[in-house]
Short mmCIF file of C-alpha atoms and ligand atoms in Angstrom, two decimals:
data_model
loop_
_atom_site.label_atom_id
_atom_site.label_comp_id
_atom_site.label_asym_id
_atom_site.label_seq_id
_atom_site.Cartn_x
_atom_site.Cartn_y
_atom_site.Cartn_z
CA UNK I 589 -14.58 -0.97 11.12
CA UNK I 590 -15.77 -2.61 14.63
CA UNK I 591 -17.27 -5.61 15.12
CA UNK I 592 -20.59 -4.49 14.37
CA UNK I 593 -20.15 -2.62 11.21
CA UNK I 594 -18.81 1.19 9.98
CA UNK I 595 -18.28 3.04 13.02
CA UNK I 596 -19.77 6.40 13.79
CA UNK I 597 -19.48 8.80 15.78
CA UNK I 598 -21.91 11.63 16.56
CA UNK I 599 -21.22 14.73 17.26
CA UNK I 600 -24.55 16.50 17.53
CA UNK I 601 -26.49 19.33 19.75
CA UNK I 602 -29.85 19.55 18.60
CA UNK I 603 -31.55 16.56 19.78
CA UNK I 604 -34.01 16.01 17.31
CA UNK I 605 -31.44 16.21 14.63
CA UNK I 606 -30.13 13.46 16.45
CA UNK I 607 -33.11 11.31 17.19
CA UNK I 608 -33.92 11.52 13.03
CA UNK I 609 -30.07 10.50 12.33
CA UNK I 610 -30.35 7.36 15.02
CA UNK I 611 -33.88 6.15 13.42
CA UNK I 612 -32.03 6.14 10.15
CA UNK I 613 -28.64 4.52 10.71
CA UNK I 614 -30.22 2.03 12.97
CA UNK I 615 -32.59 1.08 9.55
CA UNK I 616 -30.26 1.16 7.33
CA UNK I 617 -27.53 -1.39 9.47
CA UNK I 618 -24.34 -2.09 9.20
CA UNK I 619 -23.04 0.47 11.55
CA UNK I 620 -22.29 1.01 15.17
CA UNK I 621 -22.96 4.17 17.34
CA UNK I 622 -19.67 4.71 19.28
CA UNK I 623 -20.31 5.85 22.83
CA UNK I 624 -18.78 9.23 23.91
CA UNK I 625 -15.19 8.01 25.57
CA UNK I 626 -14.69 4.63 23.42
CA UNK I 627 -11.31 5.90 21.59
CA UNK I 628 -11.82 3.83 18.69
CA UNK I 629 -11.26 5.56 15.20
CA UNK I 630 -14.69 6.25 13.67
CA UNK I 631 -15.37 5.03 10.26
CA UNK I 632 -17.63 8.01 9.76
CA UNK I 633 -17.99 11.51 11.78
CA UNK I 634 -21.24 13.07 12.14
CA UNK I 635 -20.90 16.89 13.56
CA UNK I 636 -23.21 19.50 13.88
CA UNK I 637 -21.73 23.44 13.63
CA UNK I 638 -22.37 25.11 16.74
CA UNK I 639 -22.79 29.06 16.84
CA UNK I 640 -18.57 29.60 16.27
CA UNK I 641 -18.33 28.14 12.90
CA UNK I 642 -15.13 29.45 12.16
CA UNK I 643 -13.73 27.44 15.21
CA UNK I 644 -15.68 24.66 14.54
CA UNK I 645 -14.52 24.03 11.13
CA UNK I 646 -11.06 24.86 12.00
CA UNK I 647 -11.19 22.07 14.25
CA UNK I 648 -13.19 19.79 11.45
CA UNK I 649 -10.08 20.53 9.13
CA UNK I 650 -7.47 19.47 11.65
CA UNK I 651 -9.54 16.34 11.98
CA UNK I 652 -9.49 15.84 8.53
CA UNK I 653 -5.79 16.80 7.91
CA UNK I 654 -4.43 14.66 10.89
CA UNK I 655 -6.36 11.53 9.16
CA UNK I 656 -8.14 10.63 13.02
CA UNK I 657 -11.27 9.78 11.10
CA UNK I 658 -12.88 7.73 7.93
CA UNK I 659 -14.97 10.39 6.57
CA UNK I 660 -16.57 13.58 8.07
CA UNK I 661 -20.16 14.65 7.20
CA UNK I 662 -21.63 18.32 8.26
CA UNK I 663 -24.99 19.59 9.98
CA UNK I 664 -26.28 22.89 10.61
CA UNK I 665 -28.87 24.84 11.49
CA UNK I 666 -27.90 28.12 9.90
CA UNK I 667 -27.70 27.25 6.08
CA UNK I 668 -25.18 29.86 4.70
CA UNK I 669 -23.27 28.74 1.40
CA UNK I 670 -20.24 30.11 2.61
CA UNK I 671 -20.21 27.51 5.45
CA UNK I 672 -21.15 24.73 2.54
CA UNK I 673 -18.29 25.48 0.39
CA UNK I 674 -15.78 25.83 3.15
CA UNK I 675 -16.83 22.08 3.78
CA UNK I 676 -16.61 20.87 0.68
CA UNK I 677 -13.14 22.47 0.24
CA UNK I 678 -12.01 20.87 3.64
CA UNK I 679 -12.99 17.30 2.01
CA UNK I 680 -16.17 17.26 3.76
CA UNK I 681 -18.10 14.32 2.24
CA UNK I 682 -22.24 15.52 3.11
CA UNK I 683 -23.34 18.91 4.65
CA UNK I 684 -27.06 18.55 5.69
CA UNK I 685 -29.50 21.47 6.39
CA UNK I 686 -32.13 21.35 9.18
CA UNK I 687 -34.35 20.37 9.48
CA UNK I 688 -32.84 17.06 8.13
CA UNK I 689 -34.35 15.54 4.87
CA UNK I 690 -34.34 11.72 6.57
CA UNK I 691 -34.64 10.09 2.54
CA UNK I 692 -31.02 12.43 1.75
CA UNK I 693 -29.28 11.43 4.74
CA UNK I 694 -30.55 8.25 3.95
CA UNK I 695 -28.81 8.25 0.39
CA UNK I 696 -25.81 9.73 1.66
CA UNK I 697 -25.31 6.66 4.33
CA UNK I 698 -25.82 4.02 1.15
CA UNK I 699 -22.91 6.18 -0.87
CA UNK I 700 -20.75 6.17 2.23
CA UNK I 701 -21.38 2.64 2.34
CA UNK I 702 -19.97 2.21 -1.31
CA UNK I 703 -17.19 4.24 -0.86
CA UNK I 704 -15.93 1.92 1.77
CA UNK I 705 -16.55 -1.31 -0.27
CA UNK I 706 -14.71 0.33 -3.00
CA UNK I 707 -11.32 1.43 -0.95
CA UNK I 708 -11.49 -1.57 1.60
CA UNK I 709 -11.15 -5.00 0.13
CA UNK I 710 -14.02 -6.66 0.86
CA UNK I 711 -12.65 -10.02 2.07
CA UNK I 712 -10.44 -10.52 5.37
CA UNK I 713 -7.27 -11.98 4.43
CA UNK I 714 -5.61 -13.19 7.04
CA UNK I 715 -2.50 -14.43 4.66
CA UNK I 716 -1.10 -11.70 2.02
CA UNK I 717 1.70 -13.08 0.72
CA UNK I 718 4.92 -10.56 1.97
CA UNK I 719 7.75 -9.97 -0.67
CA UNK I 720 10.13 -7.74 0.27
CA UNK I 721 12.94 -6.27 -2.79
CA UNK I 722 16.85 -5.79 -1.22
CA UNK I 723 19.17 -4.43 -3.31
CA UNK I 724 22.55 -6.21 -3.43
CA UNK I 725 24.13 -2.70 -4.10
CA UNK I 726 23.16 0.88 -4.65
CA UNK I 727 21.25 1.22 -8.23
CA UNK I 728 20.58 -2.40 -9.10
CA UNK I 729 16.73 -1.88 -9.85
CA UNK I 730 15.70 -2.99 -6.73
CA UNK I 731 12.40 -0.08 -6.61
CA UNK I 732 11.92 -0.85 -10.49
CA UNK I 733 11.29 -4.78 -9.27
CA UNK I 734 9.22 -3.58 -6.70
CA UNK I 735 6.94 -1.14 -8.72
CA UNK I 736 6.96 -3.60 -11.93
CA UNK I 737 6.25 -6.93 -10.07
CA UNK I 738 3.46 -5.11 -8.00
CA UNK I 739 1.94 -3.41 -11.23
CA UNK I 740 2.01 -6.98 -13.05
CA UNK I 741 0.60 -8.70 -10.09
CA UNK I 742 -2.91 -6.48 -9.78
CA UNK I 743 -3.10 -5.90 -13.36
CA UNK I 744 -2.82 -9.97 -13.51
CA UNK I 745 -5.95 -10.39 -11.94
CA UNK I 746 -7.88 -7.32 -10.45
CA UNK I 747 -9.49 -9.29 -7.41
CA UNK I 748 -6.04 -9.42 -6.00
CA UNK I 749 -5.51 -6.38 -3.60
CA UNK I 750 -2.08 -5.57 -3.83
CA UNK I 751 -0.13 -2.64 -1.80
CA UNK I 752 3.11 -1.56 -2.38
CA UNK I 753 4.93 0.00 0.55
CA UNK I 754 8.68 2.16 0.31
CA UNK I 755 10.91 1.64 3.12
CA UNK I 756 13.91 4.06 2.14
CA UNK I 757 14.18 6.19 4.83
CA UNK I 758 14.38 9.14 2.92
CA UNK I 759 13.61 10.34 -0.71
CA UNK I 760 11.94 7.01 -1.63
CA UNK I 761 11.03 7.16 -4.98
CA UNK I 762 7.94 4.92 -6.02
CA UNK I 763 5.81 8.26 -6.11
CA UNK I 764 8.16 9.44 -8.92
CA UNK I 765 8.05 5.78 -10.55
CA UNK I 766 3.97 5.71 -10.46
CA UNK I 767 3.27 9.48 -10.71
CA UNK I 768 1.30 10.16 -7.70
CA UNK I 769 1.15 12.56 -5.57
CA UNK I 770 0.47 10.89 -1.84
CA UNK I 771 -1.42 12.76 0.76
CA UNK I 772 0.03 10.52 3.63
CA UNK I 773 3.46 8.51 3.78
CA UNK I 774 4.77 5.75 6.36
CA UNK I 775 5.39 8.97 9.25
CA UNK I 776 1.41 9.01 9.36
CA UNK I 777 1.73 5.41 10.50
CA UNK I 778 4.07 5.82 12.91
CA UNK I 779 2.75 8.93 14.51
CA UNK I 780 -0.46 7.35 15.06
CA UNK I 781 0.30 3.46 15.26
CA UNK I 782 -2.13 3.00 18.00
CA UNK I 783 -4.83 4.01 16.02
CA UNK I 784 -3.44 1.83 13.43
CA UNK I 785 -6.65 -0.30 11.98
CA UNK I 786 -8.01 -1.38 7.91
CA UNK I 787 -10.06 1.69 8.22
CA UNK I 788 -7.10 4.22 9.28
CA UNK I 789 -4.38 2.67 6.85
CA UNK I 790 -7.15 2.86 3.94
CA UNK I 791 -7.13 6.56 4.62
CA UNK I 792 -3.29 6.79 4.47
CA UNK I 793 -2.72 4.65 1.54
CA UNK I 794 -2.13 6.48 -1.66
CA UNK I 795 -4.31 4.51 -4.62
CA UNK I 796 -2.81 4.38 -8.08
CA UNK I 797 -5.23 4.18 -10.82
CA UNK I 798 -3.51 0.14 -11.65
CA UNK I 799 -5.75 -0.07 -8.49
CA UNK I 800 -2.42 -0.66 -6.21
CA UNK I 801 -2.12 0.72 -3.03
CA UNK I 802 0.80 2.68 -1.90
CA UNK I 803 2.50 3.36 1.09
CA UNK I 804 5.56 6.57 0.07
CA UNK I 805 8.19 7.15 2.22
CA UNK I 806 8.39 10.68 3.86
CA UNK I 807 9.67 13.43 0.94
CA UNK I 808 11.27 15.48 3.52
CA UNK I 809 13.69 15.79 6.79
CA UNK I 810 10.70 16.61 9.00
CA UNK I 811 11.53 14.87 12.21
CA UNK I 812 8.72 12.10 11.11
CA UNK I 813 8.97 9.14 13.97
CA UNK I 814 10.97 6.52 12.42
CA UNK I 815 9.35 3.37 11.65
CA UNK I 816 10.58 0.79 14.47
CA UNK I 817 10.86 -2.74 14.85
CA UNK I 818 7.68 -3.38 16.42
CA UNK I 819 5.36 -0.78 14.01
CA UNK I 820 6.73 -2.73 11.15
CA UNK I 821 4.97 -5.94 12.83
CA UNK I 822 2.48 -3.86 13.57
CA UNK I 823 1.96 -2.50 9.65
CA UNK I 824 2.39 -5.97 8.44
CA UNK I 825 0.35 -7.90 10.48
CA UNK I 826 -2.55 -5.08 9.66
CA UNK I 827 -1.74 -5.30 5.72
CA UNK I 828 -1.60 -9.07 5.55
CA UNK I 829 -5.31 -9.13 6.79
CA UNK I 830 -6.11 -6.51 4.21
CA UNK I 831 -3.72 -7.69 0.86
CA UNK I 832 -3.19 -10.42 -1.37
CA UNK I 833 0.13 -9.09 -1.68
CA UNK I 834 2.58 -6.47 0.29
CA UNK I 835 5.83 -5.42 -2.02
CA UNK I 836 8.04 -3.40 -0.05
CA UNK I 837 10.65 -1.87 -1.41
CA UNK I 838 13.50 -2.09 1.05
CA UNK I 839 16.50 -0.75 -0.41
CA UNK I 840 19.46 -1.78 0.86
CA UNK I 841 19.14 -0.66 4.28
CA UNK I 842 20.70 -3.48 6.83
CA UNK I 843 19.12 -1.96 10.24
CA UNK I 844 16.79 -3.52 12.92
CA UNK I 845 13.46 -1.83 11.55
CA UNK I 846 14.63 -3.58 7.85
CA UNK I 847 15.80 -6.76 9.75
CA UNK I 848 12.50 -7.21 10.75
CA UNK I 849 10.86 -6.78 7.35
CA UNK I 850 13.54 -9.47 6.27
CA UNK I 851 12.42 -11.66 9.27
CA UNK I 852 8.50 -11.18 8.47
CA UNK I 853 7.88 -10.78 4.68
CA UNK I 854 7.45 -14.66 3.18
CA UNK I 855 9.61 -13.90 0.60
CA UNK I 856 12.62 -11.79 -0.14
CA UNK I 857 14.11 -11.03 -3.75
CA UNK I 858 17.75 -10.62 -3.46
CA UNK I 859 17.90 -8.09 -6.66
CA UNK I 860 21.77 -7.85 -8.34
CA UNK I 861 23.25 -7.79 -11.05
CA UNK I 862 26.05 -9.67 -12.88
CA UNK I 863 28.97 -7.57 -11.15
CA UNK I 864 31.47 -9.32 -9.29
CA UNK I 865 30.97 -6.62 -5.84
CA UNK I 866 27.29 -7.48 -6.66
CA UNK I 867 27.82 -11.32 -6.65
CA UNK I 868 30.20 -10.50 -3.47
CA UNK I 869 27.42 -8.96 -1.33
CA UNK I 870 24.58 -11.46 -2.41
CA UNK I 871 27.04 -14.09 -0.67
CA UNK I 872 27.31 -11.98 2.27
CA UNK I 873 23.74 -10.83 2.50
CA UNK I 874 22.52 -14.36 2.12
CA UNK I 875 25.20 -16.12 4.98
CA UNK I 876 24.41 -12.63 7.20
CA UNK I 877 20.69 -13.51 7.14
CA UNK I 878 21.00 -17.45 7.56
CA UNK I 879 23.44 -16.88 10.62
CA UNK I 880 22.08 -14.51 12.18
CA UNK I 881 18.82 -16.47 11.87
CA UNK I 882 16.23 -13.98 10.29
CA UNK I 883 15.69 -16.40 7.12
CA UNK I 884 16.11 -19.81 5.72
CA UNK I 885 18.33 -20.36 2.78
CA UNK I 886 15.32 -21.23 0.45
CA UNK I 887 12.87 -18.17 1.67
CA UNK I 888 15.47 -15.53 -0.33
CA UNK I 889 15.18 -15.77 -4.13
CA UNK I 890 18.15 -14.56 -6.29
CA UNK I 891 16.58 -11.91 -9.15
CA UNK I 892 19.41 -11.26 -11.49
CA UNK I 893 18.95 -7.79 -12.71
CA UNK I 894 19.17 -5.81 -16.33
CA UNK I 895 20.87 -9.78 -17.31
CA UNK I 896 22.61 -9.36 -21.21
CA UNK I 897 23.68 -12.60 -23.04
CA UNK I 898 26.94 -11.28 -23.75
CA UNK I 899 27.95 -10.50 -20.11
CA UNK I 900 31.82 -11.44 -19.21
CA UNK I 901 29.98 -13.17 -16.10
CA UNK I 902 27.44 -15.92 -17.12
CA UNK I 903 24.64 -17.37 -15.24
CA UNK I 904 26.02 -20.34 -14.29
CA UNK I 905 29.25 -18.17 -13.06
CA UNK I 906 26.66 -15.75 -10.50
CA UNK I 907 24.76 -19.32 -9.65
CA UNK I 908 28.25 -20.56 -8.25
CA UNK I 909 29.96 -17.31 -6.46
CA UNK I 910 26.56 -16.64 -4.88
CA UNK I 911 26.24 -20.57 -3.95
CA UNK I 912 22.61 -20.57 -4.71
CA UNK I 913 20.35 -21.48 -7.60
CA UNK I 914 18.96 -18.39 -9.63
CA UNK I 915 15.08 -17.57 -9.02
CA UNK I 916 14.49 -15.15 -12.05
CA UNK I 917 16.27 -13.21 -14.57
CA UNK I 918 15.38 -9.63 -16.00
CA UNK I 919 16.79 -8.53 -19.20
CA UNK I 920 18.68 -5.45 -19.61
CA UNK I 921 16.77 -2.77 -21.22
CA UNK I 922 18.00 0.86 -20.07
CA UNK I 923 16.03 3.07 -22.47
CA UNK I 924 12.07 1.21 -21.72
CA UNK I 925 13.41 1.47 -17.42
CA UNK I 926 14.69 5.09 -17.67
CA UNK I 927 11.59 6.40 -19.87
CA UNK I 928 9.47 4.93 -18.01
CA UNK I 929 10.55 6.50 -14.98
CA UNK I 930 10.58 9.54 -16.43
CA UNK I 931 7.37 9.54 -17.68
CA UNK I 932 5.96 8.28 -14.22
CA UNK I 933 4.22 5.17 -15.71
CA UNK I 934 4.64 1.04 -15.19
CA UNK I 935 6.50 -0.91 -18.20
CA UNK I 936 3.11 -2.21 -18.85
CA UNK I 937 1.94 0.88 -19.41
CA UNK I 938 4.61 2.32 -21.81
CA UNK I 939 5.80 -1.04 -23.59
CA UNK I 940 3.91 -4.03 -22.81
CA UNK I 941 5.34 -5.82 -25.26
CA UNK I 942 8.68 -5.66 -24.38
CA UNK I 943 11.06 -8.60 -23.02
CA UNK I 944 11.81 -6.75 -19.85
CA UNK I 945 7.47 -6.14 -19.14
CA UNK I 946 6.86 -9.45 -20.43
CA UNK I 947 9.82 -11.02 -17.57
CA UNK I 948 7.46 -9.24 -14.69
CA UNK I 949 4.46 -10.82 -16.22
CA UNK I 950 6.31 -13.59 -15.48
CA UNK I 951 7.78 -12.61 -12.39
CA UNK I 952 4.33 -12.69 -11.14
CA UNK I 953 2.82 -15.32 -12.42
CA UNK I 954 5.66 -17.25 -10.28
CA UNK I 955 3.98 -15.57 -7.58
CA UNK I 956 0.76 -16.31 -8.47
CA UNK I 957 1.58 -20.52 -7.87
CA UNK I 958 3.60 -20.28 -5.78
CA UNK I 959 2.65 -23.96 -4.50
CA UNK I 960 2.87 -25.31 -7.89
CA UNK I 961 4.42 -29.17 -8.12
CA UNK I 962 7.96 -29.71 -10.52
CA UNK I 963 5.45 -30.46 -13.41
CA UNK I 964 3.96 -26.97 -13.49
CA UNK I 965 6.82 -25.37 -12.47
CA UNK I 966 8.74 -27.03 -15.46
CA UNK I 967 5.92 -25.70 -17.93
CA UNK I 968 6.06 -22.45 -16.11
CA UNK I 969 9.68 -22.23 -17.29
CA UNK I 970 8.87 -22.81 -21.13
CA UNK I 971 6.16 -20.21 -21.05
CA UNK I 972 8.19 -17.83 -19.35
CA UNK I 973 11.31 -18.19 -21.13
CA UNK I 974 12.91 -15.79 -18.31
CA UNK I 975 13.08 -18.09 -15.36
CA UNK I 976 17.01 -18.77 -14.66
CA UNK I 977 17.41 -22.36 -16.33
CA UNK I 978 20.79 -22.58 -14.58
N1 ATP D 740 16.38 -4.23 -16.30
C1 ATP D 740 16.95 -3.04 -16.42
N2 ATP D 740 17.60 -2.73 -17.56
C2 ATP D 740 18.22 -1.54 -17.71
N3 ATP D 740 18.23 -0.59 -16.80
C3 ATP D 740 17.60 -0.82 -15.63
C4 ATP D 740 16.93 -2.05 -15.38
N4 ATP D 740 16.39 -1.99 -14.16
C5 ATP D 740 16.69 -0.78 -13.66
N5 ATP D 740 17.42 -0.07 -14.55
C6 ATP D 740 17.93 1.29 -14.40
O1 ATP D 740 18.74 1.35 -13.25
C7 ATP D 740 18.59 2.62 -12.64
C8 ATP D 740 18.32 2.40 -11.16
O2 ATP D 740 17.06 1.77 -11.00
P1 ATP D 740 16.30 1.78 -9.61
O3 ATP D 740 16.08 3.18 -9.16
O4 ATP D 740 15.16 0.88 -9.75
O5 ATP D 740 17.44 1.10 -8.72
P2 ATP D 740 17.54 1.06 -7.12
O6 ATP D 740 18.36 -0.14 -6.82
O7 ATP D 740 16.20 1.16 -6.52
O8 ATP D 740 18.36 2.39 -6.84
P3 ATP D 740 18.58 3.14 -5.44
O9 ATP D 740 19.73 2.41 -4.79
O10 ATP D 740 18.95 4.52 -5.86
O11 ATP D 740 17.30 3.05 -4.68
C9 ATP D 740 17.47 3.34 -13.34
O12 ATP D 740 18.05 4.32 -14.17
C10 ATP D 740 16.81 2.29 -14.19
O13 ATP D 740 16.39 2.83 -15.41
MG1 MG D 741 15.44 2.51 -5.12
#
């Protein structure tokens, strides 16, 4: 979106087709007419068929498959319902005959319009809150943290724009957790990032029906451009003006494109479990990132993973080999985790009135005040139950 309002772009050979289409979008408002060699990413495509359909909707569908615009709508002076339904199957929003009906393209505009307000949340934010899971150790629940705490957080209060975003290289697995099937993952990002606007990551960003947005990670070895350093401050600085919250699930990769993450997002749950290797590489993760400078000691929170009472290891045991108090504590419960990955859903979905769904409620109502005095905090606690009282 430009200053201005939607941008669009027109694409048109008949001139009075064009003159009717100004008149219109200038009445209506709210957009801006980009000018033939401005290479900003138009909100909305406007494109009259020529004589060569075939080639001209070949190129339409590359448009539409490579993501380089918002939405594309259709003219054409020939009206032939083969062309129409070869549109609509390309994901073509509007196809308009000529002459044009001014009150239809009129409509269309105004559902366009809604569309946007829908997928784009409507207020700027210039300060989404950044939490960013890291798993102490292969398997310790680090993406269920990730998916829970960002279901919990936008099911907490559905003004909240939340986006959830999977930073394992390879074979990430929140599509498998939430059960969608994503058009576009992070390699979309990366192969365009200087295209990279609200309007252009809407378009890539999967939305789950929780009303979360998420960003997969690439399913396949396909030579996708690896996410660097700088389009990770890129991708953040664009999803913190568009999110009340950004969960990235960040595995337990230690290299510069994750450094970065740990160096940007506000917050970063250290997930592990009661395990003395697990307690081991907290210690080592937290020192690594204090030296080295990427956080301070009280921006990393200690989530104690899948926690049973009768563990050989207590609390109070992790809260002194890991030298640091302990933020939150998740109960163990294998069989609600594992069928509710396999069934693709949230624990709030499946079992919401389990211990384990009722410790992310909690999780994120943490989040939620997370400039709370003692006092509240204290009565937090007692509500809860689940925050560490060690
Ligand atoms: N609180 C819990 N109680 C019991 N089992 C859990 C809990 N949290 C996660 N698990 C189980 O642990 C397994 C690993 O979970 P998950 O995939 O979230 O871990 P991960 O750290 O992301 O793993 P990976 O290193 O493979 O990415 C799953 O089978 C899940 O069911
Ligand atoms: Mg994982």
């Amino acid at each position: 979106m430009g200053n201005n309002g939607y941008l669009v772009k027109l694409a048109l050979k008949n001139r009075t087709v064009y003159d009717d289409l100004i008149k219109v979008i200038r009445a209506i408002g709210d957009f801006e007419i980009i000018a033939s060699g401005d290479n900003r990413v138009p909100d909305l495509l406007i494109y009259e068929l020529g004589k060569d359909t075939e080639k001209d909707i070949a190129m339409i569908q590359s448009i539409i498959e490579e993501n380089v615009v918002g939405e594309v709508f259709l003219t054409c002076e020939i009206s032939d319902p083969r062309i129409l339904m070869k549109a609509i199957r390309l994901g073509v929003k509007e196809f308009f005959p000529q002459p044009i009906e001014t009150e239809e393209f009129k409509q269309a505009l105004k559902r366009f319009k809604k569309r946007r307000n829908e997928t784009i949340p409507s207020v700027a934010r210039q300060n989404g809150h950044v939490i960013m899971t890291f798993g102490s150790k292969g398997g310790v629940g680090t993406t269920t943290v990730a998916v829970n705490l960002a279901v919990a957080l936008v099911q907490k209060d559905k003004s909240q724009s939340v986006a959830l975003v999977d930073m394992n290289t390879l074979f990430g697995e929140i599509p498998l957790f939430l059960e969608v099937s994503p058009k576009f993952h992070w390699g979309e990002i990366t192969k365009h990032i200087d295209r990279l606007d609200n309007t252009f990551l809407t378009n890539v960003l999967t939305k789950h029906h929780t009303g979360l947005h998420i960003l997969p990670s690439p399913a396949y070895l396909n030579g996708h451009i690896r996410p660097t350093p700088d389009t990770i401050s890129q991708l953040l600085n664009v999803m913190k003006g568009m999110f009340d919250y950004v969960i990235i699930d960040g595995g337990q990769s230690t290299d510069d494109t994750a450094l970065r993450i740990v160096e940007l997002s506000d917050t970063l749950l250290l997930i592990t479990i009661l395990s003395l290797p697990c307690l081991a590489n907290s210690n080592k993760l937290i020192s690594s990132f204090v030296e080295l400078g990427y956080r301070h000691k009280d921006q990393i929170k200690i989530v104690v993973n899948r926690y049973m009472k009768k563990s050989e290891i207590s609390l109070n045991d992790a809260k002194i080999g890991i030298g640091e108090d302990l933020f939150w504590i998740i109960p163990n419960d294998y069989q609600t985790t594992m069928s509710a990955i396999n069934q693709g859903k949230p624990l709030s979905k499946i079992a919401p009135k389990t211990q384990i769904n009722k410790s992310f409620e909690g999780l994120a109502e943490a989040f939620s005040y997370p400039y709370t005095n003692e006092k509240q905090k204290k009565k937090l606690r007692i509500l809860k139950g689940f925050r560490s009282k060690s």
